């Protein structure tokens, strides 16, 4: 066997977070071993753990022990899920305890931080090696720090030297041979290395890709495979541009540009090592290993002239420096850049004029804070007038030979002509062209620019060597047909729209079908429906009839439930308010429903209200999850729940008040599609439960997501399997869940007639009777709802339109860049997935009436 026989496989956080995923890893490794290769697996920390470690580092010293216990409990629970003894992870637990006692902890010394962060990967790699070996795929455990050594770069600040550094690797047949003798399958950690003094250092966020690339180069591997959650690199961020095409083949430089300018699939630093070692790098989808993915090697550069991708980076800060008479003044730039060096800031783009130099600072490469920017500006002010501009976004077109394509970019340039462009920069390697604009307009621009590039044939999407299928077509959601009940009911819906004007229409059969799917998840003992998602009485009654309890967050919701479901006993009603006034707790307790407290204040100041009551505590297990920042209800910035460190206090206060704590509750966000999320919450909540002697149940919240375009359906079988594994450990407590969206989202549509059509500056606006007053989600969360012209179902989509409402706000946009048949006044437009958080969030802005609701 030659050294080329190594294959390096890298798996990120989600790919190492469940037993099912580890089984996939085992299969992939085994297949390569069967082909005669040696395999090195590089892993990240279990999903969310690096953030938890960060939380621990940032916490006050007295809170760290509790956070450490959470992490330990989480990994022990995972060990059990993997069928392993908890002793497998003991070495990591000991290291953590020692680090908490270290004298460096008080000052959060960088080397200490690096040691703490490293624990995440040490944990996951130990668990993985033990699991695969137990499954019969014998895997050795390798400490990455024995092989990868970091080299400090000149001008690197202390932070970067310890927490975001790079490695230098030379191919070493001797090491390849030595590792092969140790075993043909080894597991090691991403993200960590050692420095020349032997200390642990980190390769920066996303550094596991870099580790894999360095190992690939070191071993002279046949290839490095980065296994992730997407099918490869795309011609734009598919979440913003569903029409984005898979990039089949890139050369190292193009991939470097795309990764550097925004694509999150691959960490930009990982390309250097594979390019230097001439090791091909593949990006593959863990959930669909059969897909071809993206291949990056030295040979992709000879194809046709084409823009390959349009990428964007948010959070860019510009520093504009104005000085009279700097023109050709010797040393001016040297002075200016000297200050950036002093403050450890690396400059990305540069634009210069006679009296002005403007540079950009990239947030991913810099530890930008208000403080160090201010200090920089104070220094710069000695030699020039300084202005900081931000937050900005840098939008970059990437393609080899960019200068030869400029003449075909007229439509793209026209698009930018409408916006305030702060800086334009064409890279000297002829690979990119970047525009810096205000951050808030960037994401809306992307789909338009992408379309212009295809239309002008600057992006050669017809060349099958370069471009693969679109994101949309790769991720056809299998639920789509069931969710499209409204196609069958077209005639009836058209009639409703004609007679009633704008209306929400709900299909009860869809609600019942979703409910049955959930009821089949056997580890859950009780289901509650979060009525905030849609409180139409017919829906509440249908769900109550199927055995669902109801979850309320205000006394007005409680009264509504009591009015429309008078038979429902108090034991099947939850009251889970947040920052509600005292009176609401009093009324809820008096009505005999189950009350959840999510802060210390009520117990501390209103103890008398809780005397003799049975209550639950809501815990913030942070970080939050969900489809948008605004719906994540965990972590430091979130107003919900008690910090785990305050639970003991809450327990004592409740005891003082004479209340029993019978439930623990956690809900970390809404619109979650990761099937393992709830098992994680369950295990974490259960680990906190032991000290509550009266505990009877755990409520792991709602948040079950419904796939939008380009997303895959939530795999309920996996949800159930994860819960079942945790339940085995804690059979003595009942398990509750309280979804809202999942039950009703696809069951509701919003109908509204076209009012006017307008063409302006090349954009076609289709106006409809209902806007952000009726459906707030697109304006508030950039939510993407499917939109069809119900009057013209089945006709070819010939127009690209922006669908807008009648409200006097520029945010009154229901959908951008939608393809549909040409619309005429009076056509009925249907907005799908509007059953959850649609009518309930409607408002009377501009004195427009609330929208009617009709149940089929
Ligand atoms: N339990 C609690 C404590 C909650 O706060 C929520 C939702 C749920 C359960 C139900 O979550 P679901 O299963 O529906 O994801 N307006 C946003 C969603 C806000 C969710 C608020 N809390 C949206 O339209 O996406």
Short mmCIF file of C-alpha atoms and ligand atoms in Angstrom, two decimals, residues 528-534 551-553 574 576-578 596 618 627-628 630-633 640 665-672 678 699-706 737-744 775-778 780-781 783 785 836-838 840-841, ligand 1:
data_model
loop_
_atom_site.label_atom_id
_atom_site.label_comp_id
_atom_site.label_asym_id
_atom_site.label_seq_id
_atom_site.Cartn_x
_atom_site.Cartn_y
_atom_site.Cartn_z
CA UNK A 528 -50.62 19.92 24.16
CA UNK A 529 -51.40 22.24 21.28
CA UNK A 530 -49.87 25.74 21.57
CA UNK A 531 -52.96 27.75 20.69
CA UNK A 532 -50.96 30.89 19.92
CA UNK A 533 -50.23 29.35 16.51
CA UNK A 534 -53.89 29.44 15.49
CA UNK A 551 -51.18 25.41 25.99
CA UNK A 552 -51.93 29.09 26.70
CA UNK A 553 -49.74 32.08 27.44
CA UNK A 574 -51.04 24.62 30.51
CA UNK A 576 -46.86 29.16 30.24
CA UNK A 577 -46.67 32.96 30.36
CA UNK A 578 -43.62 35.17 30.14
CA UNK A 596 -45.33 27.40 34.68
CA UNK A 618 -39.27 26.74 32.69
CA UNK A 627 -35.97 29.34 11.70
CA UNK A 628 -35.08 32.94 12.61
CA UNK A 630 -36.57 36.32 16.49
CA UNK A 631 -38.09 32.95 17.32
CA UNK A 632 -35.15 31.52 19.26
CA UNK A 633 -36.06 31.43 22.90
CA UNK A 640 -37.42 33.29 28.53
CA UNK A 665 -40.24 22.79 30.99
CA UNK A 666 -38.00 23.94 28.14
CA UNK A 667 -38.84 25.39 24.75
CA UNK A 668 -35.85 26.70 22.80
CA UNK A 669 -37.41 28.00 19.64
CA UNK A 670 -39.73 27.50 16.72
CA UNK A 671 -39.37 25.95 13.28
CA UNK A 672 -36.71 23.36 14.13
CA UNK A 678 -35.98 17.17 21.34
CA UNK A 699 -42.23 19.23 28.98
CA UNK A 700 -39.78 19.56 26.09
CA UNK A 701 -41.71 22.31 24.32
CA UNK A 702 -42.85 22.62 20.74
CA UNK A 703 -40.91 24.01 17.81
CA UNK A 704 -41.44 21.15 15.36
CA UNK A 705 -40.65 22.65 11.98
CA UNK A 706 -42.50 22.45 8.71
CA UNK A 737 -44.72 18.13 24.15
CA UNK A 738 -46.54 21.26 23.03
CA UNK A 739 -46.25 21.97 19.31
CA UNK A 740 -48.18 24.67 17.52
CA UNK A 741 -46.92 25.18 13.98
CA UNK A 742 -46.56 21.52 13.05
CA UNK A 743 -50.27 20.87 13.49
CA UNK A 744 -51.64 23.81 11.56
CA UNK A 775 -49.63 37.89 7.16
CA UNK A 776 -46.76 39.44 9.07
CA UNK A 777 -44.28 36.59 8.80
CA UNK A 778 -42.48 37.62 5.56
CA UNK A 780 -40.97 40.08 10.39
CA UNK A 781 -38.88 36.97 9.80
CA UNK A 783 -40.34 33.94 6.02
CA UNK A 785 -44.32 31.22 1.95
CA UNK A 836 -49.65 28.88 11.75
CA UNK A 837 -48.97 32.37 13.05
CA UNK A 838 -51.04 33.86 10.23
CA UNK A 840 -53.36 35.33 14.99
CA UNK A 841 -50.64 37.84 14.15
N1 LIG B 1 -44.36 26.34 23.66
C1 LIG B 1 -43.96 27.57 23.97
C2 LIG B 1 -43.61 27.90 25.33
C3 LIG B 1 -43.87 28.53 22.94
O1 LIG B 1 -43.46 29.75 23.24
C4 LIG B 1 -44.23 28.19 21.63
C5 LIG B 1 -44.16 29.18 20.56
C6 LIG B 1 -44.66 26.88 21.37
C7 LIG B 1 -44.71 25.98 22.42
C8 LIG B 1 -45.07 26.42 20.03
O2 LIG B 1 -44.03 26.51 19.10
P1 LIG B 1 -44.23 25.93 17.61
O3 LIG B 1 -44.41 24.44 17.75
O4 LIG B 1 -45.40 26.58 17.01
O5 LIG B 1 -42.98 26.25 16.88
N2 LIG B 1 -44.50 33.75 15.30
C9 LIG B 1 -43.38 32.86 15.03
C10 LIG B 1 -43.34 31.69 15.98
C11 LIG B 1 -43.30 32.12 17.43
C12 LIG B 1 -43.40 30.96 18.38
C13 LIG B 1 -43.71 31.41 19.74
N3 LIG B 1 -43.74 30.38 20.70
C14 LIG B 1 -43.46 32.40 13.58
O6 LIG B 1 -44.39 32.80 12.88
O7 LIG B 1 -42.60 31.68 13.10
#
